[in-house]
PDB file of C-alpha atoms in Angstrom:
ATOM      1  CA  GLY A   1      10.870   2.769 -11.759  1.00  0.00           C
ATOM      2  CA  ALA A   2      10.288   5.823  -9.631  1.00  0.00           C
ATOM      3  CA  VAL A   3      11.518   5.770  -6.058  1.00  0.00           C
ATOM      4  CA  VAL A   4       9.931   6.981  -2.865  1.00  0.00           C
ATOM      5  CA  SER A   5      11.950   7.032   0.334  1.00  0.00           C
ATOM      6  CA  GLN A   6      10.807   7.251   3.920  1.00  0.00           C
ATOM      7  CA  HIS A   7      12.771   8.283   6.949  1.00  0.00           C
ATOM      8  CA  PRO A   8      13.147   6.890   9.497  1.00  0.00           C
ATOM      9  CA  SER A   9      12.505   3.266   8.615  1.00  0.00           C
ATOM     10  CA  TRP A  10      11.749   2.493  12.236  1.00  0.00           C
ATOM     11  CA  VAL A  11      11.413   4.547  15.371  1.00  0.00           C
ATOM     12  CA  ILE A  12      10.714   3.895  19.025  1.00  0.00           C
ATOM     13  CA  CYS A  13       9.426   6.768  21.077  1.00  0.00           C
ATOM     14  CA  LYS A  14       7.988   7.337  24.508  1.00  0.00           C
ATOM     15  CA  SER A  15       4.343   7.989  25.092  1.00  0.00           C
ATOM     16  CA  GLY A  16       3.542  11.683  24.913  1.00  0.00           C
ATOM     17  CA  THR A  17       6.323  12.623  22.528  1.00  0.00           C
ATOM     18  CA  SER A  18       5.978  13.574  18.866  1.00  0.00           C
ATOM     19  CA  VAL A  19       7.491  11.796  15.900  1.00  0.00           C
ATOM     20  CA  LYS A  20       8.015  13.111  12.392  1.00  0.00           C
ATOM     21  CA  ILE A  21       8.135  10.807   9.381  1.00  0.00           C
ATOM     22  CA  GLU A  22       9.423  12.072   6.051  1.00  0.00           C
ATOM     23  CA  CYS A  23       8.341  10.865   2.650  1.00  0.00           C
ATOM     24  CA  ARG A  24      10.370  11.917  -0.372  1.00  0.00           C
ATOM     25  CA  SER A  25       9.908  11.263  -4.053  1.00  0.00           C
ATOM     26  CA  LEU A  26      13.457  10.946  -5.296  1.00  0.00           C
ATOM     27  CA  ASP A  27      13.148  11.074  -9.064  1.00  0.00           C
ATOM     28  CA  PHE A  28       9.714  12.442  -9.797  1.00  0.00           C
ATOM     29  CA  GLN A  29       7.410  15.183  -8.676  1.00  0.00           C
ATOM     30  CA  ALA A  30       4.493  13.907  -6.652  1.00  0.00           C
ATOM     31  CA  THR A  31       1.574  16.256  -6.966  1.00  0.00           C
ATOM     32  CA  THR A  32      -0.339  14.084  -4.557  1.00  0.00           C
ATOM     33  CA  MET A  33       0.969  12.062  -1.655  1.00  0.00           C
ATOM     34  CA  PHE A  34      -0.978   9.570   0.394  1.00  0.00           C
ATOM     35  CA  TRP A  35      -0.376   8.359   3.913  1.00  0.00           C
ATOM     36  CA  TYR A  36      -1.477   4.875   4.924  1.00  0.00           C
ATOM     37  CA  ARG A  37      -1.417   2.985   8.182  1.00  0.00           C
ATOM     38  CA  GLN A  38      -1.265  -0.744   8.710  1.00  0.00           C
ATOM     39  CA  PHE A  39      -1.935  -2.414  12.040  1.00  0.00           C
ATOM     40  CA  PRO A  40      -0.583  -5.943  12.554  1.00  0.00           C
ATOM     41  CA  LYS A  41      -2.320  -8.552  10.440  1.00  0.00           C
ATOM     42  CA  GLN A  42      -4.632  -5.947   8.932  1.00  0.00           C
ATOM     43  CA  SER A  43      -4.805  -4.324   5.545  1.00  0.00           C
ATOM     44  CA  LEU A  44      -3.510  -0.890   4.757  1.00  0.00           C
ATOM     45  CA  MET A  45      -5.889   1.947   5.453  1.00  0.00           C
ATOM     46  CA  LEU A  46      -5.751   5.379   3.902  1.00  0.00           C
ATOM     47  CA  MET A  47      -5.210   8.076   6.517  1.00  0.00           C
ATOM     48  CA  ALA A  48      -5.001  11.210   4.443  1.00  0.00           C
ATOM     49  CA  THR A  49      -4.383  12.664   1.029  1.00  0.00           C
ATOM     50  CA  SER A  50      -2.148  15.664   0.596  1.00  0.00           C
ATOM     51  CA  ASN A  51      -1.673  17.875  -2.422  1.00  0.00           C
ATOM     52  CA  GLU A  52       1.354  20.113  -2.628  1.00  0.00           C
ATOM     53  CA  GLY A  53       0.638  23.488  -1.112  1.00  0.00           C
ATOM     54  CA  SER A  54      -2.804  22.530   0.187  1.00  0.00           C
ATOM     55  CA  LYS A  55      -4.175  21.272   3.455  1.00  0.00           C
ATOM     56  CA  ALA A  56      -4.394  17.516   3.715  1.00  0.00           C
ATOM     57  CA  THR A  57      -7.728  15.745   3.428  1.00  0.00           C
ATOM     58  CA  TYR A  58      -8.197  13.266   6.233  1.00  0.00           C
ATOM     59  CA  GLU A  59     -10.232  10.093   6.162  1.00  0.00           C
ATOM     60  CA  GLN A  60     -13.078   9.674   8.585  1.00  0.00           C
ATOM     61  CA  GLY A  61     -11.843   8.694  12.007  1.00  0.00           C
ATOM     62  CA  VAL A  62      -8.331  10.079  11.545  1.00  0.00           C
ATOM     63  CA  GLU A  63      -7.613  12.998  13.886  1.00  0.00           C
ATOM     64  CA  LYS A  64      -6.069  15.827  11.911  1.00  0.00           C
ATOM     65  CA  ASP A  65      -4.703  17.497  15.047  1.00  0.00           C
ATOM     66  CA  LYS A  66      -2.926  14.321  16.019  1.00  0.00           C
ATOM     67  CA  PHE A  67      -1.561  13.368  12.617  1.00  0.00           C
ATOM     68  CA  LEU A  68      -0.139  16.540  11.136  1.00  0.00           C
ATOM     69  CA  ILE A  69       0.636  16.358   7.455  1.00  0.00           C
ATOM     70  CA  ASN A  70       2.691  18.890   5.591  1.00  0.00           C
ATOM     71  CA  HIS A  71       3.270  18.725   1.844  1.00  0.00           C
ATOM     72  CA  ALA A  72       5.559  21.674   1.363  1.00  0.00           C
ATOM     73  CA  SER A  73       7.034  20.693  -1.978  1.00  0.00           C
ATOM     74  CA  LEU A  74       6.458  18.323  -4.871  1.00  0.00           C
ATOM     75  CA  THR A  75       9.071  15.968  -3.465  1.00  0.00           C
ATOM     76  CA  LEU A  76       8.481  16.033   0.276  1.00  0.00           C
ATOM     77  CA  SER A  77       5.603  15.269   2.584  1.00  0.00           C
ATOM     78  CA  THR A  78       5.860  14.828   6.326  1.00  0.00           C
ATOM     79  CA  LEU A  79       3.609  13.111   8.826  1.00  0.00           C
ATOM     80  CA  THR A  80       3.975  14.132  12.457  1.00  0.00           C
ATOM     81  CA  VAL A  81       2.373  11.960  15.093  1.00  0.00           C
ATOM     82  CA  THR A  82       1.802  14.302  18.010  1.00  0.00           C
ATOM     83  CA  SER A  83       1.542  13.187  21.612  1.00  0.00           C
ATOM     84  CA  ALA A  84       2.013   9.602  20.546  1.00  0.00           C
ATOM     85  CA  HIS A  85       0.342   6.813  22.483  1.00  0.00           C
ATOM     86  CA  PRO A  86       0.926   3.067  22.370  1.00  0.00           C
ATOM     87  CA  GLU A  87      -2.184   2.619  20.226  1.00  0.00           C
ATOM     88  CA  ASP A  88      -0.471   4.719  17.549  1.00  0.00           C
ATOM     89  CA  SER A  89       2.120   1.977  17.147  1.00  0.00           C
ATOM     90  CA  SER A  90       1.742   0.911  13.563  1.00  0.00           C
ATOM     91  CA  PHE A  91       3.385   0.683  10.172  1.00  0.00           C
ATOM     92  CA  TYR A  92       3.058   3.955   8.268  1.00  0.00           C
ATOM     93  CA  ILE A  93       3.471   3.983   4.495  1.00  0.00           C
ATOM     94  CA  CYS A  94       3.411   6.889   2.100  1.00  0.00           C
ATOM     95  CA  SER A  95       2.938   6.881  -1.622  1.00  0.00           C
ATOM     96  CA  GLY A  96       3.449   9.497  -4.256  1.00  0.00           C
ATOM     97  CA  ARG A  97       1.331   9.897  -7.333  1.00  0.00           C
ATOM     98  CA  ALA A  98       2.623  11.172 -10.638  1.00  0.00           C
ATOM     99  CA  ALA A  99       0.370  11.133 -13.679  1.00  0.00           C
ATOM    100  CA  TYR A 100      -1.374   7.769 -13.462  1.00  0.00           C
ATOM    101  CA  GLU A 101       1.243   5.864 -11.503  1.00  0.00           C
ATOM    102  CA  GLN A 102       1.531   5.520  -7.767  1.00  0.00           C
ATOM    103  CA  TYR A 103       4.801   4.624  -6.046  1.00  0.00           C
ATOM    104  CA  PHE A 104       5.135   3.412  -2.482  1.00  0.00           C
ATOM    105  CA  GLY A 105       7.683   4.178   0.163  1.00  0.00           C
ATOM    106  CA  PRO A 106       9.255   1.355   2.159  1.00  0.00           C
ATOM    107  CA  GLY A 107       7.303   2.241   5.285  1.00  0.00           C
ATOM    108  CA  THR A 108       8.119   3.389   8.810  1.00  0.00           C
ATOM    109  CA  ARG A 109       7.497   1.162  11.784  1.00  0.00           C
ATOM    110  CA  LEU A 110       6.535   3.225  14.813  1.00  0.00           C
ATOM    111  CA  THR A 111       6.566   1.728  18.286  1.00  0.00           C
ATOM    112  CA  VAL A 112       5.337   3.869  21.155  1.00  0.00           C
ATOM    113  CA  THR A 113       6.328   2.661  24.610  1.00  0.00           C
TER     114      THR A 113
ATOM    115  CA  LYS B   1     -19.165  -6.441   2.972  1.00  0.00           C
ATOM    116  CA  ASN B   2     -15.666  -5.247   2.134  1.00  0.00           C
ATOM    117  CA  GLU B   3     -15.300  -3.219  -1.024  1.00  0.00           C
ATOM    118  CA  VAL B   4     -12.302  -5.303  -2.063  1.00  0.00           C
ATOM    119  CA  GLU B   5     -12.327  -9.034  -1.467  1.00  0.00           C
ATOM    120  CA  GLN B   6      -9.355 -11.279  -2.042  1.00  0.00           C
ATOM    121  CA  SER B   7      -9.173 -15.039  -2.134  1.00  0.00           C
ATOM    122  CA  PRO B   8      -7.663 -17.119  -0.843  1.00  0.00           C
ATOM    123  CA  GLN B   9      -6.482 -15.494   2.384  1.00  0.00           C
ATOM    124  CA  ASN B  10      -3.664 -17.981   2.726  1.00  0.00           C
ATOM    125  CA  LEU B  11      -2.035 -20.117   0.096  1.00  0.00           C
ATOM    126  CA  THR B  12       0.700 -22.710   0.378  1.00  0.00           C
ATOM    127  CA  ALA B  13       2.241 -24.049  -2.797  1.00  0.00           C
ATOM    128  CA  GLN B  14       5.104 -26.284  -3.828  1.00  0.00           C
ATOM    129  CA  GLU B  15       7.915 -24.772  -5.825  1.00  0.00           C
ATOM    130  CA  GLY B  16       7.076 -24.824  -9.508  1.00  0.00           C
ATOM    131  CA  GLU B  17       3.313 -24.686  -9.101  1.00  0.00           C
ATOM    132  CA  PHE B  18       1.077 -22.260 -10.954  1.00  0.00           C
ATOM    133  CA  ILE B  19      -0.598 -19.868  -8.549  1.00  0.00           C
ATOM    134  CA  THR B  20      -3.725 -17.773  -8.889  1.00  0.00           C
ATOM    135  CA  ILE B  21      -4.918 -15.086  -6.508  1.00  0.00           C
ATOM    136  CA  ASN B  22      -8.299 -13.518  -7.060  1.00  0.00           C
ATOM    137  CA  CYS B  23      -9.661 -10.071  -6.340  1.00  0.00           C
ATOM    138  CA  SER B  24     -13.250  -8.879  -6.585  1.00  0.00           C
ATOM    139  CA  TYR B  25     -14.424  -5.362  -5.956  1.00  0.00           C
ATOM    140  CA  SER B  26     -17.754  -3.650  -5.651  1.00  0.00           C
ATOM    141  CA  VAL B  27     -16.973  -0.001  -6.374  1.00  0.00           C
ATOM    142  CA  GLY B  28     -16.252   1.971  -9.501  1.00  0.00           C
ATOM    143  CA  ILE B  29     -12.542   2.246 -10.116  1.00  0.00           C
ATOM    144  CA  SER B  30     -10.099   4.054 -12.343  1.00  0.00           C
ATOM    145  CA  ALA B  31      -7.431   1.376 -11.941  1.00  0.00           C
ATOM    146  CA  LEU B  32      -6.509  -1.728  -9.996  1.00  0.00           C
ATOM    147  CA  HIS B  33      -3.139  -2.372  -8.388  1.00  0.00           C
ATOM    148  CA  TRP B  34      -1.426  -5.578  -7.402  1.00  0.00           C
ATOM    149  CA  LEU B  35       1.148  -5.058  -4.674  1.00  0.00           C
ATOM    150  CA  GLN B  36       3.653  -7.332  -2.982  1.00  0.00           C
ATOM    151  CA  GLN B  37       4.455  -6.864   0.691  1.00  0.00           C
ATOM    152  CA  HIS B  38       7.444  -8.644   2.192  1.00  0.00           C
ATOM    153  CA  PRO B  39       7.730  -9.629   5.873  1.00  0.00           C
ATOM    154  CA  GLY B  40       9.566  -6.424   6.702  1.00  0.00           C
ATOM    155  CA  GLY B  41       6.541  -4.503   5.474  1.00  0.00           C
ATOM    156  CA  GLY B  42       7.945  -2.809   2.406  1.00  0.00           C
ATOM    157  CA  ILE B  43       5.601  -2.645  -0.545  1.00  0.00           C
ATOM    158  CA  VAL B  44       6.461  -3.188  -4.173  1.00  0.00           C
ATOM    159  CA  SER B  45       4.033  -2.247  -6.887  1.00  0.00           C
ATOM    160  CA  LEU B  46       3.674  -5.179  -9.295  1.00  0.00           C
ATOM    161  CA  PHE B  47       0.999  -4.023 -11.708  1.00  0.00           C
ATOM    162  CA  MET B  48      -1.434  -1.248 -12.336  1.00  0.00           C
ATOM    163  CA  LEU B  49      -4.303  -2.267 -14.614  1.00  0.00           C
ATOM    164  CA  SER B  50      -7.292  -0.540 -16.060  1.00  0.00           C
ATOM    165  CA  SER B  51      -8.145  -3.175 -18.654  1.00  0.00           C
ATOM    166  CA  GLY B  52      -6.972  -6.408 -20.200  1.00  0.00           C
ATOM    167  CA  LYS B  53      -3.831  -8.181 -19.193  1.00  0.00           C
ATOM    168  CA  LYS B  54      -0.243  -7.396 -18.244  1.00  0.00           C
ATOM    169  CA  LYS B  55       2.774  -9.663 -17.960  1.00  0.00           C
ATOM    170  CA  HIS B  56       6.069  -9.121 -16.234  1.00  0.00           C
ATOM    171  CA  GLY B  57       8.408 -12.056 -16.027  1.00  0.00           C
ATOM    172  CA  ARG B  58       6.564 -14.904 -14.301  1.00  0.00           C
ATOM    173  CA  LEU B  59       3.748 -12.655 -13.174  1.00  0.00           C
ATOM    174  CA  ILE B  60       0.546 -12.109 -15.103  1.00  0.00           C
ATOM    175  CA  ALA B  61      -2.342  -9.879 -14.080  1.00  0.00           C
ATOM    176  CA  THR B  62      -5.742  -9.744 -15.707  1.00  0.00           C
ATOM    177  CA  ILE B  63      -8.791  -7.624 -15.116  1.00  0.00           C
ATOM    178  CA  ASN B  64     -12.406  -7.917 -16.214  1.00  0.00           C
ATOM    179  CA  ILE B  65     -14.030  -4.542 -15.721  1.00  0.00           C
ATOM    180  CA  GLN B  66     -17.551  -5.787 -16.431  1.00  0.00           C
ATOM    181  CA  GLU B  67     -17.282  -8.543 -13.832  1.00  0.00           C
ATOM    182  CA  LYS B  68     -15.269  -6.354 -11.416  1.00  0.00           C
ATOM    183  CA  HIS B  69     -12.695  -9.059 -11.019  1.00  0.00           C
ATOM    184  CA  SER B  70      -8.956  -9.362 -11.340  1.00  0.00           C
ATOM    185  CA  SER B  71      -6.523 -12.236 -11.036  1.00  0.00           C
ATOM    186  CA  LEU B  72      -2.813 -12.396 -10.345  1.00  0.00           C
ATOM    187  CA  HIS B  73      -1.020 -15.453 -11.660  1.00  0.00           C
ATOM    188  CA  ILE B  74       2.468 -16.643 -10.828  1.00  0.00           C
ATOM    189  CA  THR B  75       3.985 -19.243 -13.104  1.00  0.00           C
ATOM    190  CA  ALA B  76       6.756 -21.600 -11.971  1.00  0.00           C
ATOM    191  CA  SER B  77       6.504 -20.356  -8.392  1.00  0.00           C
ATOM    192  CA  HIS B  78       9.632 -20.073  -6.294  1.00  0.00           C
ATOM    193  CA  PRO B  79      10.227 -19.747  -2.542  1.00  0.00           C
ATOM    194  CA  ARG B  80      11.325 -16.150  -3.071  1.00  0.00           C
ATOM    195  CA  ASP B  81       7.774 -15.419  -4.244  1.00  0.00           C
ATOM    196  CA  SER B  82       6.619 -15.952  -0.655  1.00  0.00           C
ATOM    197  CA  ALA B  83       5.013 -12.703   0.449  1.00  0.00           C
ATOM    198  CA  VAL B  84       1.646 -11.087   0.977  1.00  0.00           C
ATOM    199  CA  TYR B  85      -0.032 -10.070  -2.257  1.00  0.00           C
ATOM    200  CA  ILE B  86      -2.441  -7.185  -1.992  1.00  0.00           C
ATOM    201  CA  CYS B  87      -5.093  -6.062  -4.413  1.00  0.00           C
ATOM    202  CA  ALA B  88      -5.990  -2.383  -4.271  1.00  0.00           C
ATOM    203  CA  VAL B  89      -8.506  -0.428  -6.292  1.00  0.00           C
ATOM    204  CA  GLU B  90      -7.967   3.198  -7.143  1.00  0.00           C
ATOM    205  CA  GLY B  91     -10.681   5.811  -7.052  1.00  0.00           C
ATOM    206  CA  SER B  92     -10.867   8.826  -9.292  1.00  0.00           C
ATOM    207  CA  GLN B  93      -8.823  10.921  -6.849  1.00  0.00           C
ATOM    208  CA  GLY B  94      -6.008   8.389  -6.699  1.00  0.00           C
ATOM    209  CA  ASN B  95      -6.855   7.067  -3.269  1.00  0.00           C
ATOM    210  CA  LEU B  96      -6.530   3.315  -2.857  1.00  0.00           C
ATOM    211  CA  ILE B  97      -8.823   0.847  -1.137  1.00  0.00           C
ATOM    212  CA  PHE B  98      -6.942  -2.263  -0.158  1.00  0.00           C
ATOM    213  CA  GLY B  99      -7.907  -5.875   0.096  1.00  0.00           C
ATOM    214  CA  LYS B 100      -6.789  -7.801   3.146  1.00  0.00           C
ATOM    215  CA  GLY B 101      -4.074  -9.557   1.244  1.00  0.00           C
ATOM    216  CA  THR B 102      -3.213 -13.115   0.359  1.00  0.00           C
ATOM    217  CA  LYS B 103      -0.343 -14.671   2.236  1.00  0.00           C
ATOM    218  CA  LEU B 104       1.584 -16.917  -0.126  1.00  0.00           C
ATOM    219  CA  SER B 105       4.107 -19.436   1.059  1.00  0.00           C
ATOM    220  CA  VAL B 106       6.035 -21.403  -1.549  1.00  0.00           C
ATOM    221  CA  LYS B 107       7.807 -24.477  -0.223  1.00  0.00           C
ATOM    222  CA  PRO B 108      10.971 -25.793  -1.841  1.00  0.00           C
TER     223      PRO B 108
END
């Protein structure tokens, strides 16, 4: 099956710093990529949808200036958490969509101290 | 009321048992996904369904569009099947709405 990678797999950063998470589709072109967030013991929640070359569409309640999404190519999308705070500590997962299939990355665990 | 409801929330089974996890949804969908999430958090896509039934190894997934209901079955369960199983429905734009998951623990 198709593969989506995320980097880094885990990151610890200090409050106030920014963190960039990369999501790559390794063997397919993802016209659409999705970013999800999962807090402990909760279900995944969609944060934003990004189409290659377009601005991301953010879900209600997700601050677009805080969670910067760039989808510069059909194989790469990045999520930058700016001025991170402890409440941003979460598990971030991306997925890439090709045709009618959706493939998930392994996730990035962010801890903000 | 959540748009995607899963039951049960937690399930403990003995190795070899037949397991069923249910998912009901209240919105229009283009497809339904069954996902497996291991303790480390990584997600594996098990099935994507828009109608009928699919089988892969010991896993079977069914969907009834009229009743807005899907089931995931595991035959001859094994401890390595222990994970959280998540039902997610896909809207027309590809965005997913997730259920809260069913935590399965299979005891040897």
